[in-house]
Amino acid sequence: MPQARTPGPQPVIGENTGGTTNHGGAPYGPSYCMTQQKTIEIVRVTHLRGPNIWTYRPVIEAWVDIGSLEDHPSNTLPGFVERLSAWLPSLVEHECSPGVRGGFLQRLYEGTWAAHILEHVCLELQNLAGMRTGFGKARETSQRGVYKIAFRTRQPDVGERALHLGRGLVLAAIHNTAFDVAAAVAELQEMVDDLCLGPSTAHIVDAATARHIPHIRLTAGNLVQLGYGSAQRRIWTAETDQTSAIAEEIASDKDMTKRMLQACGVPVPHGVLVGSAAEAWDAAQSIGTPVVIKPYDGNHGRGVSLDLESRTDIEAAYALAHAQGSGQVIVEQFIRGNEHRLLVVGHQVAAAARGTTLYVTGDGVSTMNALIDQQINNDPRRGRAESFPLNVVELHDSPEVILELERVGLKPDSVPEAGRQVLIQRNGNVAFDVSAEIHPSVAHAAALAARVVGLDIAGVDMVLENCALPLLAQRGAVIEVNASPGLLAHIKPANGSGQPVGKAIISHLFSSSHSGRIPVVGVTGSQNTGRIARLIAWLVHISGKHVGLACSEGLYLDSRRVDASDSTHRDAGERILINRTVEAAVFENPCATILGEGLAYDKCDVGVVTDIGWSEGLAHFDILDAEQCFKVTRTQIDVVLPSGTAVINAADAQARELADLCDGAVIFYALDPANPILLQHRAQGHKTVFLRDDAVVLASATQDIVLLRLPHLKPAKAAQPEMVMAAVAAAWALGITPELIAAGLRTFESNPQKSPY
Amino acid sequence: MEVTRIRALRGPNLWSHHTAMQAVVACDAAECDVAELAGFETRLRQRFPEISAFQPIGQQGQVPVARVLELAALGLQAQAGCPVTFSCTKPTLEVGVFQVVVEYSEEAVGRMAMDLAAQLCASARAATAFDVQAALHQLRDLDEEVRLGPSTGSVVSAALARQIPYSRMTEGSMVRFGWGRKQRRIQAAEIDATSAIAEAIAQDKELSKKLLHAAGVPVPLGRSVRHADDAWQAAQEIGLPVVVKPLDGNQGKGVTVNIQDEAALRAAYAVAAGFRDHVLVERYMPGNDFRLLVVGERLVAAARRDPPSVAGDGVHTVAQLVERVNQDPRRGDGHATSLTKIRFDEIALACLRKQGFDADSVPDKGQRVNLRNNANLSTGGSATDVTDDVHPEVAARAVAAAQMVGLHICGVDMVCETILRPLEEQGGGVVEVNAAPGLRMHLNPSFGKGRAVGEAIISSLFKPGHNGRIPVVAVTGTNGKTTTVRLISHLLAAQGWCVGMTNTDGVYVGGHCIDTGDCSGPKSARNVLHHPDVDAAVLETARGGVLREGLAFDYCDVAVVTNVGTGDHLGLNYITTVDELAVLKRVIVQNVAPKGMAVLNAADPVVAAMAAKCKGDVTFFALDQFNPVMATHRAQGRPVVFVENGQIVAAKGAHKHYLELKDIPVTHGGAIGFQVENVMASVAAVWALGLDWATLRAGLASFRPDQDNAAGRFNVFDYRGATVIADYGHNPDAMVALVNAVKAMPASRRSVVISGAGDRRDEDIRQITEVLGAAFEEVVMYEDQCQRGRSDGEVMALLREGLAGATVTTRQHEIYGEFLAIDTAMDALQAGELCLILVDQVEAALAHIARKVQAG
């Protein structure tokens, strides 16, 4: 569920997440759009990559100027709503503010504005292209006709393209001109396929998200970091950072794999490597027919021929196999049964799928090609795209099927007599889920096979007559062990519901008590936030953790300043979070960063707010006063984990309001021990930090701890008691002992000397 | 001379601890003494002068050609550079037939050496030509081809120094260290823990740069480019000079450094694009190339790498100078030497042109001319060890780089002026991280000290004090070994271990049967030792495997010899006497680890004598606590196991542990003497492994003498109130033990079902019924299809002969077919009677009996 915010004081004209909506109908001043041409101008596009003023997830924020359309809500544009809903019939699913199916259409009929419509169209285009998202909002700005819209996207290029295509679509609907919706969706779909995580990786990432494990995509490909800093793990589709490179090398050597499996008692078919058709025939005789012939290093079943008995068949199959891969060919005992794919994760079988044998029945009229189309390819589960669980069978593309037909004297254009059953494929897509049926002995053999090779995640291919029966009794065998197995057959099988293989992989990587998180502290406000961040980082560091810090004073790893430039931007934050040695991270987040980029982290353990400090610079973001600034600052408090703590300066006017937004605990700090918010909080038994007789006091329900007296600190620190208290409160929230905190305060160097080499 | 039955002894064997070739060599009368072959020795020494002095064999002082063959095979290997020293020649009972044993370090080389030695002997005999240099060359080439490369070799040597066992998994550089669950694998400088993801990251220069940058490791800025114009654009953004290289190349292919202008850049782009589609443009960091080797979280070695160059002398051309440098004997062609020949190719010529030279230019005296822009060893560069110079901050960056990428062994390439100062100070940085880096430049640098890289890699695989071994128990003997193996396995499994067991019935891992048939050889033992689940191995070690191939392990923790008695299978493979058999059975005792234990039967003098050959300690066991060998041993404060007052006593010095025989079902309350002996041997074995006594007691109590635990080993059934015992006893010693056991069990009448195995000697078959005739009232003899080379009725006749003077037997039957014989005996049973069935087709017969018992 996308997280919606309760609407702020600014008028919100549309959001599809169920909040109340009103349209501040009164125009503010004259329109800046001088043309009478009804158009939508995209003024600014920002990708907010982290938690932001709109939501917790990455969004595209676009500023659009609808010009004269401000005077033409949807209900006043003749035929517009009809055209739009005809082009995008699935808009009926958008609930929008009414909160019911058809809600958005209702808004269209009642009259809503182009920016709001564009937001919904962008979301829907993304949905149609296969990128499921739900969150979107549109708000007026201080300029008439200019709106900020925000919509969730999983990939910024796709989101941005959707925005432009959406604009074209809305305008075409307004002006009643042509628009090729299918082409637009196809274009986006291609981008989604190219740029978004592949389906297997996305499935694993979703499983991580369900466990509240954050992720960072490390490349444009499928390499994803799960968790932060030293608690992170990496995955690359179905490979993990525990998937041994040596084990992958073993798995890729079928012969070696087979020898190793056999030595450990895993049944495998007997086989021989051959170098010629004549050798293949000799080998087949010594192994005993029927045999399988396949390329030594092929994949996807290319060049594989099964159940061969005669010399002619064997020699033909040799030629086919020889043409694939490196040219080396294996002749192997044929094991009767269906191919099964068992997905092993850790030490267990997480899912299993079975392949099927495809037949067609002749009608005396149709050719083989036609029969295949009528009897096989008509299955709605078959398609050319990766997302279909089953492939389309195309004879011109399947030499092994043609070979199979030739063996029974048929060609693609032959017409088999009525009633004749013709075998097309023995092991078509291994896509029928049989996870619930696997006999323990079969599962044991698969898991052992993975262990012998040394893979933590493996796709073990077995041939079995019946996977529910004991392995040995049916003479089943393991024919291959695959590293980085595809997960689609298990996620989206041709029958039944998918298996939670992503969940299994996540459990394998993260024990149930771990969420891949390291302590994260964020500091927002305008009062000494850089120094506070540094001080917190120092206190964490002396508690024995490797700490990363990104603040306006630079980027630090422990006490080493790696980069001296302002590091309050998101790239610097990401540097900290992807660092495998970082055991705790501290970030300074000015409002401009939250507005311009979003936070670097999804959640934090401690969120510190010194004040809600509006500054002139925020006008750039159309944040024009402290009230609007509150909505920016609250982002820092919104992301505090339920197990975390908000550290808030009780002296700020909106301190209590902020505290109410926090999912976790709250520590108030104040110079004045008599601050009413502080007193109330104390009275309720919560933690507070304040100054009493020049001493910093940590007060909790049970005791007041006098940390140290300010005069004991160097002037640079002593002069900034609020700074000290904010840092102390954060360190306290992280469980650092008061003794260590006091020691850290004394040893912290505000302006460290360059260390001599 | 005829050389036959050439075998590779791949582990400790009858002759020595070394791997060795063994052959049976038949010499004709003249060849039995080379003194009889005129001019032979002279001709041989002319052909192979390095062959050592001929030591005569036996008291007659003769030197047979077999001995010459032995010395030649050893000498040829030694001259080819193989580290081998052991060889021997032993006469057999057959005149002129010898067993020749020659150590090898590589099996293929050993085989070839045997072959070449035979050719050498033949050529000396026939006075034909033999080119010993060619032969040595052939051996050297083969050795180079098959032995481990220097990088992997350094890791293996380090493992051996720590007593970590190893085995090669491929003909290449993939090696397994340790056994069972503790095994680890490497492939050259790559360990099993390193993920394919980390290696892929290292291959992706842009991604590794991003990660290194995140970790605060200085890296040259840059980006990937799509075409030449883009490359020039990028170069301007970054600022000249720049480097252009393929995105995921290796060994410096297609790399151009220090590009100063657009023309050079475009040329460089074309070169790089020739290797890969994706090309990278980066800031050029001037300075020297350094390679830092990180293993685990430690910097292990560092080398400065200099490009190949020559110094002018004002006389010779560049081409001549290169040729002269390449004559340096340290410069080899491959990866084996500390330097490689300078490659004088197109790239070298291009490099020369940049400096204003060509191949025929004559540089001034003292003028330095580079032949390459990069410093790779493989193209003639040199490596200078600078490990001791690395500034700690520099080392810290190298370690951070390796950790960030996730490589356990990582070659970090740095460019900077000096390694003595931090990178940040001098604008240096890391240009590349390499998975599976070459170790040659650190093991054997062109200049400076070699570093203990192999040791560091082994330390990252095995913590100090760990050697990758799992407890290994080897069991041998004439009788009782299968039960002992099963019982020891059962006891070890009782403490939650996954036990791998081999015996004459099959291979079992964690209770699963993974192979069937006689699995008492080294192949099955190796399978158990290599199985990833196994916590401990209990290996029945039969004679055949030891003779054929040697042991599967270098050392065992416990060697158990149950008994030798009067022996079994005598007459095969030149083992003709009990003493020779004892020498063979002793091999496991000789290969007990120094901290290990031999468990020996004190009551069997042949076994007891093996104690002297054990490098570890010895536990003696015997039923009789006053057995003098054991009593002496005990008096010395050493461990013994015996029986006293219905208890098994394990004693060492003042410590004593008692096990009530009544709580050990397999002994039937102590009634079955040979089972008590098996239990004592097993107790001694697991005692040596430190199993706690409570677990041991529970294990003994839960070990049932039914077919689940030991098929065909004294399986006792209750059938209609009568006792039926099935056993696979098949030699006179076993028969005596069985008869004693059966006599100790109360019964109103005793019967026995027996057949004789055709491959035994006549007297052994006769002796079986002689023994039985003195104990059983009724004897059912049968014959089956399985006569092992004897004609019908022959075995039956021998059995009948054995019964001729029977003192107890009053009834005897002769039946064709095992099942029919079993039915005959069992159907006649009355309550209170006892029937011993000596099964032949173990599984089928037991199943048949079980069916009858179940039917009642």
XYZ file of C-alpha atoms in Angstrom, chain A residues 217-219 223 225 232 234-236 239-250 253 256 259-260 262-266 444 448 451-454 472 555 557 560 562-563 574-576 578-581 754 757, chain B residues 169-170 174 176 185-187 190-201 204 207 210-211 213-217 391 393 397 400 403-407 421-422 424-425 512-515 527-528 530-533:
102
model
C 20.215 -1.055 -6.953
C 23.928 -1.018 -7.681
C 23.849 -1.130 -11.461
C 22.776 -6.389 -9.117
C 22.198 -4.611 -2.490
C 24.120 -5.764 3.500
C 24.143 -8.673 -2.538
C 22.069 -10.531 -5.068
C 22.307 -10.757 -8.816
C 22.859 -15.538 -7.287
C 23.867 -14.294 -3.873
C 27.121 -13.080 -2.446
C 27.408 -16.574 -0.987
C 27.228 -18.217 -4.378
C 30.741 -19.450 -4.838
C 32.446 -18.688 -8.121
C 34.245 -22.014 -7.913
C 30.939 -23.806 -7.393
C 29.561 -22.083 -10.470
C 32.547 -23.266 -12.412
C 31.933 -26.819 -11.204
C 31.267 -28.531 -16.091
C 32.754 -33.026 -13.367
C 31.366 -37.415 -11.194
C 31.122 -35.512 -7.944
C 27.981 -39.952 -8.245
C 30.751 -40.104 -5.652
C 28.341 -38.776 -3.052
C 25.617 -41.220 -3.966
C 23.373 -38.899 -5.955
C 17.157 -34.896 -0.193
C 22.637 -32.869 -1.546
C 25.708 -29.033 -1.505
C 28.139 -31.292 -3.318
C 28.646 -28.719 -6.038
C 28.824 -26.024 -3.351
C 15.671 -44.977 -6.138
C 32.078 12.825 3.933
C 34.589 7.275 7.361
C 38.905 10.178 8.171
C 37.241 11.256 2.597
C 35.706 14.240 0.865
C 24.466 6.369 -0.911
C 28.249 6.104 -0.717
C 27.893 5.579 3.005
C 26.787 0.864 0.109
C 30.036 0.728 2.061
C 30.443 -2.802 3.400
C 32.531 -1.684 6.351
C 45.309 17.197 9.912
C 51.614 10.797 8.247
C 39.599 -31.963 -8.331
C 40.555 -31.312 -11.925
C 41.071 -26.733 -8.663
C 40.169 -29.564 -2.380
C 38.210 -25.546 -2.252
C 40.454 -23.258 -4.209
C 41.181 -22.656 -7.828
C 40.544 -18.005 -5.801
C 38.795 -19.500 -2.791
C 35.407 -21.140 -2.464
C 33.980 -18.355 -0.311
C 34.482 -15.772 -3.025
C 31.228 -15.171 -4.798
C 30.723 -15.007 -8.500
C 29.091 -11.639 -7.823
C 32.315 -10.248 -6.374
C 34.239 -11.505 -9.366
C 31.724 -9.968 -11.715
C 32.051 -6.662 -9.869
C 33.107 -4.320 -14.207
C 31.060 -0.526 -10.896
C 31.861 3.359 -7.894
C 32.179 0.984 -4.966
C 34.908 5.561 -4.392
C 32.158 4.877 -1.845
C 34.699 3.209 0.393
C 36.955 6.256 0.283
C 39.538 4.614 -1.938
C 52.593 2.860 3.980
C 47.358 4.108 4.851
C 43.066 1.425 1.027
C 39.179 -1.557 1.848
C 36.480 -5.811 1.081
C 34.215 -3.471 -0.753
C 34.225 -5.625 -3.854
C 33.954 -8.775 -1.748
C 37.109 -10.567 -2.826
C 53.397 7.845 1.151
C 49.592 7.902 1.304
C 45.808 10.978 -1.243
C 48.942 13.007 -0.743
C 21.809 -43.268 3.901
C 23.213 -46.026 1.769
C 24.900 -44.263 -1.140
C 26.578 -47.259 -2.737
C 34.050 -40.736 -1.673
C 33.292 -40.615 2.039
C 35.065 -35.934 0.007
C 31.376 -35.974 0.931
C 30.340 -32.505 2.100
C 28.142 -33.736 4.963
